[in-house]
Short mmCIF file of C-alpha atoms in Angstrom, two decimals:
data_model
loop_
_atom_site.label_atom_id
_atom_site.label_comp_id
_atom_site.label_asym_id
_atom_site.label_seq_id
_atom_site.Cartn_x
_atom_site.Cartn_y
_atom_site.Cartn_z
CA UNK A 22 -1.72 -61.24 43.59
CA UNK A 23 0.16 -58.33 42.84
CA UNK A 24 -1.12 -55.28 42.08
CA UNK A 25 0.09 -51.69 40.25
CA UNK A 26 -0.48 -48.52 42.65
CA UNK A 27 -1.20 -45.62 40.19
CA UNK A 28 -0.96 -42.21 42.36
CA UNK A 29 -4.05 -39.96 41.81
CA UNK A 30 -2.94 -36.84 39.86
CA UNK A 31 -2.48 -33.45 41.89
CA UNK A 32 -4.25 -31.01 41.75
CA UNK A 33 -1.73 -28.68 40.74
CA UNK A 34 -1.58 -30.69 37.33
CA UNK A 35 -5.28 -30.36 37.66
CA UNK A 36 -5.00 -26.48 37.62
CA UNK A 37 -2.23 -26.05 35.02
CA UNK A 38 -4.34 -27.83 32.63
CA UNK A 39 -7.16 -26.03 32.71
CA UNK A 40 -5.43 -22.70 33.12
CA UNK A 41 -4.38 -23.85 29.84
CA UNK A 42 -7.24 -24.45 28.38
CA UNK A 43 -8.64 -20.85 29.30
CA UNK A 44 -5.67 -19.10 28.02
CA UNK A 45 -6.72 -21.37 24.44
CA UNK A 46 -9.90 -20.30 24.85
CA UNK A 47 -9.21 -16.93 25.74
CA UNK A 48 -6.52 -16.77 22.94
CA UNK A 49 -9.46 -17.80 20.53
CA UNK A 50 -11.93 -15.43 21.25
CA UNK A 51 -9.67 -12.54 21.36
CA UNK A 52 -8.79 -13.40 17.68
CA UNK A 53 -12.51 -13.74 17.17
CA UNK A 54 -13.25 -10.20 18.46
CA UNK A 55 -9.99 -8.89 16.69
CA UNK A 56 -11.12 -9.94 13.26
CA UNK A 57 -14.76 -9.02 13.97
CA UNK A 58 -13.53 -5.65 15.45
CA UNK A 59 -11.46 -4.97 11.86
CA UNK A 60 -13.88 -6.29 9.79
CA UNK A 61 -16.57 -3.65 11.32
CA UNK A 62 -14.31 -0.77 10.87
CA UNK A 63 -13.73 -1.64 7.45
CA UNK A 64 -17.19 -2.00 6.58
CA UNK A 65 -17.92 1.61 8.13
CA UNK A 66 -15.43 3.25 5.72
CA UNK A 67 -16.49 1.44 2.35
CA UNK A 68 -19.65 2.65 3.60
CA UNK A 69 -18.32 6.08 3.88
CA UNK A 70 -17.24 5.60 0.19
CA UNK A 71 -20.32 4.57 -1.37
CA UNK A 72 -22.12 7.93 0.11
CA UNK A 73 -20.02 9.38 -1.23
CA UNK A 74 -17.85 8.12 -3.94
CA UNK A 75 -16.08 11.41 -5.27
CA UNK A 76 -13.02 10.44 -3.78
CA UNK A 77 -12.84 6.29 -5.72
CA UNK A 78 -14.07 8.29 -9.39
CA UNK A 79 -12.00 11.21 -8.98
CA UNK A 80 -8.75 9.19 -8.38
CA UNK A 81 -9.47 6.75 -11.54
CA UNK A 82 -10.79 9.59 -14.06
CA UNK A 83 -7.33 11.55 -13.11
CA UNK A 84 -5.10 8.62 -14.39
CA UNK A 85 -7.28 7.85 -16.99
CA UNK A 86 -6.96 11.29 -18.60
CA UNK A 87 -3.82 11.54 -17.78
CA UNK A 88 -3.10 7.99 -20.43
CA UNK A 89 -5.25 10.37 -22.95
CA UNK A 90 -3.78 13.17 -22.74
CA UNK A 91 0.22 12.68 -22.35
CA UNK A 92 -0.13 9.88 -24.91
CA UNK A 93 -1.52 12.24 -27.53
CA UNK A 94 1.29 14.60 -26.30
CA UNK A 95 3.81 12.37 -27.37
CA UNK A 96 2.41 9.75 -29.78
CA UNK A 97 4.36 11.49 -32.22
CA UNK A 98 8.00 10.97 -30.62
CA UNK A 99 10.55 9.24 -32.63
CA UNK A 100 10.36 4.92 -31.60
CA UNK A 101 13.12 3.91 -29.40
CA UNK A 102 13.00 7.04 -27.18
CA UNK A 103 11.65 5.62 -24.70
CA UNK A 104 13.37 2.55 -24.68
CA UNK A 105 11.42 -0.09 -26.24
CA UNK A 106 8.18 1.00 -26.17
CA UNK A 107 6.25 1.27 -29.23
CA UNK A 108 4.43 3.78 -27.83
CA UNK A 109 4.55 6.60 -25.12
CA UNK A 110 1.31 5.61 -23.37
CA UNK A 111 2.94 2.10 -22.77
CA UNK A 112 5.86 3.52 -21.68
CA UNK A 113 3.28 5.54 -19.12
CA UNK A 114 0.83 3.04 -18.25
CA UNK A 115 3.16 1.51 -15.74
CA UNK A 116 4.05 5.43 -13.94
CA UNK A 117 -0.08 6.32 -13.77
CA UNK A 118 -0.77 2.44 -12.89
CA UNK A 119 1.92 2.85 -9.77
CA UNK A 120 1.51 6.94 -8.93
CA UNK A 121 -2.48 6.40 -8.74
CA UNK A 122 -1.42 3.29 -6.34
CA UNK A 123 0.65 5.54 -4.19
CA UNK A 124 -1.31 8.89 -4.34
CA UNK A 125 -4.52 6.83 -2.97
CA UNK A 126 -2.30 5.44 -0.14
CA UNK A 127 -0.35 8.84 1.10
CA UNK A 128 -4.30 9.83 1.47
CA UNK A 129 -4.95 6.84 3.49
CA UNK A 130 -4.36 9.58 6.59
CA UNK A 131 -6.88 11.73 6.03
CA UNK A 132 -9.85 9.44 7.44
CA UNK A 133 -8.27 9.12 10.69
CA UNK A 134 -7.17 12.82 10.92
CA UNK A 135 -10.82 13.52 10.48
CA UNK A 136 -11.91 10.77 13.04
CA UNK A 137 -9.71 12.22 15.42
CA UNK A 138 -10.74 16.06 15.03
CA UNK A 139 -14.60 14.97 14.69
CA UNK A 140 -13.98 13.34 18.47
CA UNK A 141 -14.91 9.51 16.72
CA UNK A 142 -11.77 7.92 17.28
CA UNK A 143 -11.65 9.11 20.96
CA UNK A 144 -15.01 7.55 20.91
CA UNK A 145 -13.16 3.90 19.78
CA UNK A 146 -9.80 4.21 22.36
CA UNK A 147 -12.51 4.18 25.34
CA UNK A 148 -14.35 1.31 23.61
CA UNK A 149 -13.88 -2.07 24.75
CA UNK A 150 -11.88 -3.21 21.90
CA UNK A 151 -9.62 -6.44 21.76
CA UNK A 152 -7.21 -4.50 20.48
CA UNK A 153 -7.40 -0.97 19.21
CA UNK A 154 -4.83 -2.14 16.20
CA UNK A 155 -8.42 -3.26 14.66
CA UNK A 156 -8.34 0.80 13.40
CA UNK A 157 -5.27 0.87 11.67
CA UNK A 158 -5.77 -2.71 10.38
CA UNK A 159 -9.46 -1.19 9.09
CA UNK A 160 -7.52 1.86 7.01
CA UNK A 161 -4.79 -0.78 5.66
CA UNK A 162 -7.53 -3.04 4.60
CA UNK A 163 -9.78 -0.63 3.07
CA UNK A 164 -6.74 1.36 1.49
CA UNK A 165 -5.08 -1.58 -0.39
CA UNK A 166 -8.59 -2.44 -1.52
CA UNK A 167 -9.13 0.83 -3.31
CA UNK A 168 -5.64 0.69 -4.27
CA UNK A 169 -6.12 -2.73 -5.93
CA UNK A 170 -9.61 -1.53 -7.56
CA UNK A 171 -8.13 1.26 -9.18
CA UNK A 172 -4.84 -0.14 -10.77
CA UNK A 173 -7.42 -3.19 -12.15
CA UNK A 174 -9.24 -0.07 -14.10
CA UNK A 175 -6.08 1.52 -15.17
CA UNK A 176 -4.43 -1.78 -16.36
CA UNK A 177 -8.12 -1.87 -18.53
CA UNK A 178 -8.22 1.22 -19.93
CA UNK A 179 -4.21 0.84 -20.69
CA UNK A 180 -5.09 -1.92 -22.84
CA UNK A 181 -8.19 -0.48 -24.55
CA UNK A 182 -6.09 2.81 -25.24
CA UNK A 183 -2.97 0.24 -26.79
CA UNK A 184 -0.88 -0.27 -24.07
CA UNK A 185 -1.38 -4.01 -24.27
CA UNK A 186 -2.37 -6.41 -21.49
CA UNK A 187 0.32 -8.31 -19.49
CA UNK A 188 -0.30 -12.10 -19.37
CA UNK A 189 -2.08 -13.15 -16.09
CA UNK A 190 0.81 -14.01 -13.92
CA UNK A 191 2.33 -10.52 -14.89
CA UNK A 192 -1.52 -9.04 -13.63
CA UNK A 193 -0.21 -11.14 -10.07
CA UNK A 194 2.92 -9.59 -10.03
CA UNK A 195 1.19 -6.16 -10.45
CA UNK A 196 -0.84 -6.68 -8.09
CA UNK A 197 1.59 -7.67 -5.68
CA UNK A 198 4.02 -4.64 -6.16
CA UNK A 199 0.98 -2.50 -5.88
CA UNK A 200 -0.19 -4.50 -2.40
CA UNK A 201 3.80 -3.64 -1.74
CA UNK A 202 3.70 -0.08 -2.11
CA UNK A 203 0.46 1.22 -1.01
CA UNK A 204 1.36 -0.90 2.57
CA UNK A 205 4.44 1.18 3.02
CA UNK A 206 3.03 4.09 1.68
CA UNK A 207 -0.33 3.66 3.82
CA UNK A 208 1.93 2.79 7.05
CA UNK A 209 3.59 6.49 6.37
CA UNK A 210 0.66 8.05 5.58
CA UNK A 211 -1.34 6.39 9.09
CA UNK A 212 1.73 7.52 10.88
CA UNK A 213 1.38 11.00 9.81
CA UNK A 214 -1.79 11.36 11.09
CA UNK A 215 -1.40 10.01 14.69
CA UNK A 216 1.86 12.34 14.78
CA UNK A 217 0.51 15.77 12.87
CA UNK A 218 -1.71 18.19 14.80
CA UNK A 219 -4.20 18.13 12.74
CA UNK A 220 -5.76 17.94 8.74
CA UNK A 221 -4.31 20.62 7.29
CA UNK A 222 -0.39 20.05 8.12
CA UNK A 223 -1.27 16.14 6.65
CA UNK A 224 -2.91 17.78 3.27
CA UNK A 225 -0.12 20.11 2.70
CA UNK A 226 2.91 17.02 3.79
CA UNK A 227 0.82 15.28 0.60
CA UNK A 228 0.44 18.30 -1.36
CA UNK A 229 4.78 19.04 -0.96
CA UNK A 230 5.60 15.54 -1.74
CA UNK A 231 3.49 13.73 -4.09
CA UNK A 232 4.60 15.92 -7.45
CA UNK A 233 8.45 15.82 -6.57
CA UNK A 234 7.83 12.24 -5.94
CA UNK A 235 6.50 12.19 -9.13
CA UNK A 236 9.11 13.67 -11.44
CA UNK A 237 11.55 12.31 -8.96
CA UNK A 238 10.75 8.98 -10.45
CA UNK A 239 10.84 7.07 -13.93
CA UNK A 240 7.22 7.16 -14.07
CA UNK A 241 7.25 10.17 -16.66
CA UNK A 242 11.00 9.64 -18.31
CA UNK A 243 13.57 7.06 -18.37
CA UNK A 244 16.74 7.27 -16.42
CA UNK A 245 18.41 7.83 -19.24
CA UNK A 246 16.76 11.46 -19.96
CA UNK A 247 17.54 12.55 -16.54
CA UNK A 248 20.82 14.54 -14.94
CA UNK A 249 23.26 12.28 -12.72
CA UNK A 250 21.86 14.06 -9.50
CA UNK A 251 18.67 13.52 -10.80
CA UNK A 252 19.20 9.51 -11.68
CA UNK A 253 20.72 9.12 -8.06
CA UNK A 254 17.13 10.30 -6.33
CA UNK A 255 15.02 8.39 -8.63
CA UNK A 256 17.38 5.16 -7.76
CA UNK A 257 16.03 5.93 -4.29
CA UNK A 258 12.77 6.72 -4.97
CA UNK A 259 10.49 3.93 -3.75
CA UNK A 260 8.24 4.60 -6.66
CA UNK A 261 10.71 3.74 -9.69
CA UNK A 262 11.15 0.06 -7.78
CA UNK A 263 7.13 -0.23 -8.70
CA UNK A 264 7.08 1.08 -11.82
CA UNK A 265 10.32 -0.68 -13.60
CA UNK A 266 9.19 -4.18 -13.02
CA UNK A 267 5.41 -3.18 -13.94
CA UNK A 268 6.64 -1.19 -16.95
CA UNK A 269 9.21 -4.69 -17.77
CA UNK A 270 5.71 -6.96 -17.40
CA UNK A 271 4.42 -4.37 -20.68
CA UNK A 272 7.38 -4.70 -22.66
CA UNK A 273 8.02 -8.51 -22.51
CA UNK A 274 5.47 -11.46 -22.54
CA UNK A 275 8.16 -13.74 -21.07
CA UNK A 276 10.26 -12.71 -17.25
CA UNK A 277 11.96 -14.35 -14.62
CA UNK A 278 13.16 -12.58 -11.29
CA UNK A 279 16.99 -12.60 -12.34
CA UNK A 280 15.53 -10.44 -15.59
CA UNK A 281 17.18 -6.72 -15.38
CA UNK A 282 14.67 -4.25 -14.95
CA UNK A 283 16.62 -1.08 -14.36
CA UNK A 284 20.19 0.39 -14.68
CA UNK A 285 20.88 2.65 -11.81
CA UNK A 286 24.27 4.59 -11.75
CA UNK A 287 24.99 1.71 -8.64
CA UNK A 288 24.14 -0.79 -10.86
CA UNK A 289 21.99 -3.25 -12.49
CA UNK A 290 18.54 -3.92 -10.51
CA UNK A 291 16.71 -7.10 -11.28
CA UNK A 292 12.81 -7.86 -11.57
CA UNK A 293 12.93 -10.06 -7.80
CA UNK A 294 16.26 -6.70 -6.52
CA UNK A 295 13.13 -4.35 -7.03
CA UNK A 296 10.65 -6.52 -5.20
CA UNK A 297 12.77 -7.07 -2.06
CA UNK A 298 13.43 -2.77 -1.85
CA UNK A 299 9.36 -2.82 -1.87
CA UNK A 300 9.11 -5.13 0.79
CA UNK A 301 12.20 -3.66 2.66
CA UNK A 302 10.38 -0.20 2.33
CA UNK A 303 7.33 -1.71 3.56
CA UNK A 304 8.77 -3.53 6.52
CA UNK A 305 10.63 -0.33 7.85
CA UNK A 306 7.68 1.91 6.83
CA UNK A 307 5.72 -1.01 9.33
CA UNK A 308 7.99 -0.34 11.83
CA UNK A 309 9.11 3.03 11.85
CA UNK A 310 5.23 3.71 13.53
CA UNK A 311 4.90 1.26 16.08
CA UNK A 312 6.45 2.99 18.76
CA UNK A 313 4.19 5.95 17.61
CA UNK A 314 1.07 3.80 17.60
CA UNK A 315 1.92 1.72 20.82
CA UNK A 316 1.92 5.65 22.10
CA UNK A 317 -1.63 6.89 20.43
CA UNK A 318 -3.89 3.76 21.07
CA UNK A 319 -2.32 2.85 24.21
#
């Protein structure tokens, strides 16, 4: 009778395979500690923000008076000045909805800044952390949150001041381009304060460039009101690629991504050209501070 030899395994199959099952499990539980790690730090700062909330109602009471007050300014201008609008405050829903989105972010420094000069954040590099990305991922999170929260009131009181209400997969594109912007913007903002000495150089870089951002942008005027120098920056101007397809979603019930959304002196930019120079911006934004952060939490 004839029999089949089968040769015992080595042990150095042995060992592979269970070196391989510790880096899986190892792999697992870093994740594990990673999302536990975030999740913490982002509990700590909405925690920070319901002691003291100043900061959340200040920055949705300014854009709300702001609907008030330039609407009454110019309720009275003549109809198809500002393109097809039937009235100035829906023609400036879409500039608060996306400036209050990016004003929030550009502050999304300041926490760290503080951390840093208060000695906390020293306290959290000589922590045992899985990774000490958890505290930027923490500020993104919590950022985009209040980002998100705010535009949801704005788009609200919009409609209760006659703005009108996009339909609800216009509401998801909003909320996308605002996820868009306040990531790039919040990236910038986090990079600033690893790289800036300290929190007064961080408040005046946001005090020098949020109002020529501003005006810089269609938020307040069409392109059509502006000089040709004037139309070039706000064609670069991250913020007019938020607020065109936001301020598109007011004007028209029906839109498709081919749909033209702006006419820059370059060109025609469509609704899906101005999402792709959002998530460009946010992408380089992303990457621009790596190299700084790979430095700072190292």
């Amino acid at each position: 009778m004839s029999s089949t030899f089968i040769p015992p395994k080595s042990d150095a199959n042995w060992q592979q395979l269970a070196s391989t099952a510790v880096q899986k499990e190892d792999t697992s539980n870093w994740l594990g500690e990673l999302v536990q790690e975030t999740l913490a730090l982002t509990r700590r700062l909405f925690i920070q923000l319901q002691r003291r909330p100043s900061t959340l109602i200040a920055g949705i009471i300014q854009p709300v008076m702001w609907l008030i007050l330039f609407g009454a300014l110019f309720q009275n201008a003549p109809k198809g000045m500002f393109g097809d609008s039937t009235n100035y405050g829906q023609f400036l829903s879409a500039g608060v909805i996306v400036f209050t989105a990016f004003g929030g972010a550009l502050n999304a420094g300041l926490p760290v800044m503080f951390d840093r000069e208060f000695g906390f954040l020293n306290r959290l590099l000589v922590a045992p952390l899985a990774s000490r990305f958890s505290i930027v991922l923490a500020s993104t999170i919590f950022i985009v949150s209040q980002s998100l929260l705010q535009a949801a009131v704005i788009v609200a009181a919009a409609a209760f001041l006659g703005a009108g209400l996009p339909n609800l997969a216009g509401l998801g594109a909003i909320a996308l381009i605002i996820l868009l912007l306040a990531l790039g913007v919040t990236a910038v903002s986090l990079g600033l304060a690893f790289a800036l000495p300290g929190h007064i150089e961080l408040i005046a870089v946001i005090f020098v460039t949020q109002l020529p951002l501003l005006f810089a942008s269609t938020a307040l005027a069409p392109l059509s009101f502006m000089p040709k120098w004037l139309q070039i920056v706000a064609t670069i101007n991250p913020l007019s690629y938020a607020i065109e397809p936001i301020r598109y979603l007011y004007l028209h019930n029906s839109w498709n991504l081919g749909n033209v959304v702006m006419q820059a002196p370059w060109g025609a930019v469509t609704f899906g050209g101005a999402i792709l120079m959002l998530v460009g911006f946010s992408f380089v934004a992303v990457l621009s501070i790596q190299p700084l952060l790979r430095r700072t939490l190292a």
